[in-house]
PDB file of C-alpha atoms in Angstrom:
ATOM      1  CA  MET A 107     -26.594 -12.970  16.199  1.00 71.00           C
ATOM      2  CA  TYR A 108     -23.645 -14.319  18.127  1.00 71.00           C
ATOM      3  CA  ARG A 109     -20.077 -13.622  17.133  1.00 69.00           C
ATOM      4  CA  HIS A 110     -17.012 -15.415  18.352  1.00 67.00           C
ATOM      5  CA  PHE A 111     -13.505 -14.480  17.317  1.00 70.00           C
ATOM      6  CA  ILE A 112     -10.173 -15.690  18.605  1.00 73.00           C
ATOM      7  CA  ALA A 113      -7.094 -14.134  17.069  1.00 67.00           C
ATOM      8  CA  PRO A 114      -4.653 -16.673  15.651  1.00 69.00           C
ATOM      9  CA  PRO A 115      -1.425 -17.069  17.632  1.00 73.00           C
ATOM     10  CA  ARG A 116       0.731 -15.779  14.741  1.00 73.00           C
ATOM     11  CA  ALA A 117       0.613 -14.269  11.235  1.00 71.00           C
ATOM     12  CA  PHE A 118      -2.262 -11.860  11.667  1.00 69.00           C
ATOM     13  CA  THR A 119      -2.724  -8.110  11.450  1.00 76.00           C
ATOM     14  CA  GLN A 120      -5.209  -5.907  13.264  1.00 78.00           C
ATOM     15  CA  PHE A 121      -7.017  -3.135  11.400  1.00 80.00           C
ATOM     16  CA  SER A 122      -9.243  -0.407  12.736  1.00 83.00           C
ATOM     17  CA  HIS A 123     -12.944  -0.570  12.060  1.00 81.00           C
ATOM     18  CA  ASP A 124     -12.636   2.877  10.499  1.00 85.00           C
ATOM     19  CA  LEU A 125     -10.483   1.370   7.763  1.00 85.00           C
ATOM     20  CA  ILE A 126     -12.499  -1.789   7.215  1.00 86.00           C
ATOM     21  CA  ARG A 127     -15.820   0.099   7.207  1.00 87.00           C
ATOM     22  CA  HIS A 128     -14.588   3.192   5.359  1.00 90.00           C
ATOM     23  CA  PRO A 129     -17.708   4.725   3.779  1.00 91.00           C
ATOM     24  CA  ARG A 130     -16.027   5.692   0.476  1.00 94.00           C
ATOM     25  CA  LEU A 131     -13.877   2.589  -0.102  1.00 94.00           C
ATOM     26  CA  PRO A 132     -15.491  -0.433  -1.739  1.00 92.00           C
ATOM     27  CA  SER A 133     -14.540  -3.946  -0.643  1.00 90.00           C
ATOM     28  CA  ASP A 134     -11.992  -4.517  -3.467  1.00 91.00           C
ATOM     29  CA  THR A 135     -10.187  -1.348  -2.442  1.00 94.00           C
ATOM     30  CA  VAL A 136     -10.187  -2.238   1.262  1.00 93.00           C
ATOM     31  CA  ARG A 137      -8.964  -5.741   0.423  1.00 93.00           C
ATOM     32  CA  LEU A 138      -6.053  -4.389  -1.611  1.00 94.00           C
ATOM     33  CA  LEU A 139      -5.109  -1.961   1.151  1.00 94.00           C
ATOM     34  CA  THR A 140      -5.346  -4.513   3.961  1.00 92.00           C
ATOM     35  CA  TRP A 141      -3.383  -7.069   1.919  1.00 93.00           C
ATOM     36  CA  GLN A 142      -0.618  -4.508   1.322  1.00 94.00           C
ATOM     37  CA  LEU A 143      -0.557  -3.433   4.976  1.00 92.00           C
ATOM     38  CA  SER A 144      -0.410  -7.034   6.183  1.00 90.00           C
ATOM     39  CA  LEU A 145       2.878  -7.740   4.399  1.00 90.00           C
ATOM     40  CA  PRO A 146       5.779  -8.520   6.739  1.00 88.00           C
ATOM     41  CA  GLU A 147       7.926  -5.698   8.095  1.00 82.00           C
ATOM     42  CA  GLY A 148      10.419  -4.593   5.463  1.00 82.00           C
ATOM     43  CA  ALA A 149       8.542  -6.177   2.535  1.00 86.00           C
ATOM     44  CA  ARG A 150       9.252  -4.457  -0.779  1.00 85.00           C
ATOM     45  CA  GLU A 151       6.185  -5.387  -2.807  1.00 91.00           C
ATOM     46  CA  SER A 152       4.577  -2.902  -5.191  1.00 92.00           C
ATOM     47  CA  LEU A 153       0.878  -2.203  -5.022  1.00 94.00           C
ATOM     48  CA  SER A 154       0.462  -3.677  -8.507  1.00 95.00           C
ATOM     49  CA  ARG A 155       2.214  -6.913  -7.463  1.00 95.00           C
ATOM     50  CA  THR A 156      -0.049  -7.149  -4.425  1.00 95.00           C
ATOM     51  CA  ALA A 157      -3.055  -6.741  -6.728  1.00 96.00           C
ATOM     52  CA  GLU A 158      -1.789  -9.580  -8.925  1.00 96.00           C
ATOM     53  CA  ARG A 159      -1.304 -11.872  -5.925  1.00 94.00           C
ATOM     54  CA  ALA A 160      -4.755 -10.915  -4.603  1.00 93.00           C
ATOM     55  CA  ARG A 161      -6.185 -11.687  -8.060  1.00 94.00           C
ATOM     56  CA  THR A 162      -7.518  -8.186  -8.479  1.00 93.00           C
ATOM     57  CA  GLY A 163      -8.257  -7.455 -12.142  1.00 94.00           C
ATOM     58  CA  ALA A 164      -6.683  -4.552 -14.021  1.00 95.00           C
ATOM     59  CA  CYS A 165      -9.796  -2.352 -13.992  1.00 96.00           C
ATOM     60  CA  ALA A 166     -10.516  -3.044 -10.330  1.00 95.00           C
ATOM     61  CA  PHE A 167      -6.868  -2.322  -9.476  1.00 96.00           C
ATOM     62  CA  THR A 168      -6.879   0.983 -11.355  1.00 96.00           C
ATOM     63  CA  ARG A 169     -10.098   2.036  -9.619  1.00 96.00           C
ATOM     64  CA  ALA A 170      -8.828   0.924  -6.187  1.00 96.00           C
ATOM     65  CA  LYS A 171      -5.502   2.715  -6.581  1.00 97.00           C
ATOM     66  CA  ARG A 172      -7.269   5.907  -7.660  1.00 97.00           C
ATOM     67  CA  GLN A 173      -9.585   5.714  -4.631  1.00 97.00           C
ATOM     68  CA  LEU A 174      -6.717   5.025  -2.225  1.00 97.00           C
ATOM     69  CA  LYS A 175      -4.796   8.013  -3.590  1.00 97.00           C
ATOM     70  CA  LYS A 176      -7.871  10.245  -3.348  1.00 97.00           C
ATOM     71  CA  GLU A 177      -8.483   9.246   0.287  1.00 96.00           C
ATOM     72  CA  GLY A 178      -4.804   9.708   1.252  1.00 96.00           C
ATOM     73  CA  PHE A 179      -3.868   6.072   1.890  1.00 95.00           C
ATOM     74  CA  VAL A 180      -1.502   5.881  -1.125  1.00 96.00           C
ATOM     75  CA  HIS A 181       0.949   8.528  -2.309  1.00 96.00           C
ATOM     76  CA  GLU A 182       3.439   8.352  -5.165  1.00 94.00           C
ATOM     77  CA  ARG A 183       6.392  10.372  -6.301  1.00 92.00           C
ATOM     78  CA  ARG A 184       8.754  10.005  -9.248  1.00 90.00           C
ATOM     79  CA  VAL A 185      12.381  10.817  -8.627  1.00 87.00           C
ATOM     80  CA  GLN A 186      15.271  10.998 -11.041  1.00 86.00           C
ATOM     81  CA  GLY A 187      18.695   9.959  -9.924  1.00 76.00           C
ATOM     82  CA  PRO A 188      22.169   9.698 -11.344  1.00 77.00           C
ATOM     83  CA  GLY A 189      22.264   8.792 -15.017  1.00 83.00           C
ATOM     84  CA  GLY A 190      18.696  10.012 -15.566  1.00 86.00           C
ATOM     85  CA  HIS A 191      17.063   6.811 -14.271  1.00 86.00           C
ATOM     86  CA  TRP A 192      13.531   7.417 -12.949  1.00 88.00           C
ATOM     87  CA  VAL A 193      12.051   5.566  -9.981  1.00 85.00           C
ATOM     88  CA  THR A 194       8.484   5.669  -8.665  1.00 87.00           C
ATOM     89  CA  GLN A 195       8.126   5.586  -4.900  1.00 89.00           C
ATOM     90  CA  GLN A 196       4.842   4.445  -3.405  1.00 92.00           C
ATOM     91  CA  LEU A 197       3.861   5.107   0.170  1.00 93.00           C
ATOM     92  CA  VAL A 198       1.006   3.041   1.602  1.00 93.00           C
ATOM     93  CA  SER A 199      -0.373   4.057   4.992  1.00 92.00           C
ATOM     94  CA  LYS A 200      -2.947   2.613   7.386  1.00 91.00           C
ATOM     95  CA  THR A 201      -4.172   6.135   8.089  1.00 92.00           C
ATOM     96  CA  PRO A 202      -4.836   8.883   5.555  1.00 94.00           C
ATOM     97  CA  LEU A 203      -1.915  11.274   5.112  1.00 95.00           C
ATOM     98  CA  SER A 204      -1.900  14.754   3.651  1.00 96.00           C
ATOM     99  CA  ALA A 205       0.292  15.409   0.618  1.00 95.00           C
ATOM    100  CA  ALA A 206       2.746  17.303   2.856  1.00 95.00           C
ATOM    101  CA  GLU A 207       2.987  14.458   5.389  1.00 95.00           C
ATOM    102  CA  ALA A 208       3.560  11.918   2.616  1.00 94.00           C
ATOM    103  CA  ALA A 209       6.172  14.116   0.911  1.00 92.00           C
ATOM    104  CA  GLU A 210       8.068  14.396   4.187  1.00 92.00           C
ATOM    105  CA  LEU A 211       8.106  10.611   4.638  1.00 90.00           C
ATOM    106  CA  LEU A 212       9.062   9.939   1.017  1.00 89.00           C
ATOM    107  CA  ALA A 213      11.856  12.516   1.185  1.00 86.00           C
ATOM    108  CA  ARG A 214      13.556  10.476   3.915  1.00 85.00           C
ATOM    109  CA  THR A 215      14.605   7.918   1.283  1.00 76.00           C
ATOM    110  CA  SER A 216      17.591   9.150  -0.669  1.00 64.00           C
ATOM    111  CA  VAL A 217      17.558   8.934  -4.457  1.00 61.00           C
ATOM    112  CA  SER A 218      20.985   7.271  -4.537  1.00 54.00           C
ATOM    113  CA  ALA A 219      19.750   4.524  -2.178  1.00 59.00           C
ATOM    114  CA  LEU A 220      16.744   3.953  -4.443  1.00 55.00           C
ATOM    115  CA  HIS A 221      18.962   3.602  -7.505  1.00 51.00           C
ATOM    116  CA  ALA A 222      21.289   1.210  -5.708  1.00 56.00           C
ATOM    117  CA  ARG A 223      18.281  -1.018  -4.959  1.00 54.00           C
ATOM    118  CA  VAL A 224      17.124  -0.891  -8.580  1.00 50.00           C
ATOM    119  CA  ALA A 225      20.619  -1.689  -9.865  1.00 52.00           C
ATOM    120  CA  ALA A 226      20.702  -4.696  -7.529  1.00 52.00           C
ATOM    121  CA  GLY A 227      17.401  -5.920  -8.998  1.00 47.00           C
ATOM    122  CA  ARG A 228      15.277  -5.154  -5.948  1.00 46.00           C
ATOM    123  CA  SER A 229      12.278  -2.893  -5.513  1.00 44.00           C
ATOM    124  CA  ALA A 230      13.140   0.749  -5.080  1.00 42.00           C
ATOM    125  CA  SER A 231      11.012   1.511  -2.031  1.00 41.00           C
ATOM    126  CA  PRO A 232       8.658  -0.202   0.404  1.00 42.00           C
ATOM    127  CA  CYS A 233       6.129  -0.179  -2.406  1.00 43.00           C
ATOM    128  CA  SER A 234       7.667   0.870  -5.686  1.00 39.00           C
ATOM    129  CA  GLY A 235       6.405   0.469  -9.198  1.00 39.00           C
ATOM    130  CA  GLY A 236       2.775   0.287 -10.073  1.00 39.00           C
ATOM    131  CA  ARG A 237       0.472   0.155 -13.030  1.00 37.00           C
TER     132      ARG A 237
END
């Protein structure tokens, strides 16, 4: 078998073979993760919105999200800010992170900044919300 691949000149993302061929992640789960990771720098799209755009069904999304959390690619935390408003932060990573590593990264985003984003009608974090 011969393979020939030329990377496009723009709008592409490289992923490690370890991610694409992950032994415990089925293709729907890998597709959701790679779609999320290929969003432009600074994109504020929730994992659930990515699943909708990728036409991933509700059951497949729930299963994929559970698998990504179990393998350390997705972490979530709920934070309460001024006025009692709750926000869910999602962290999506191209490499598995421990709970401690994810907590450290999520803690870098202040609760008041999250609530300001919500009040302005924007997503609360790089990947906030979720089903």
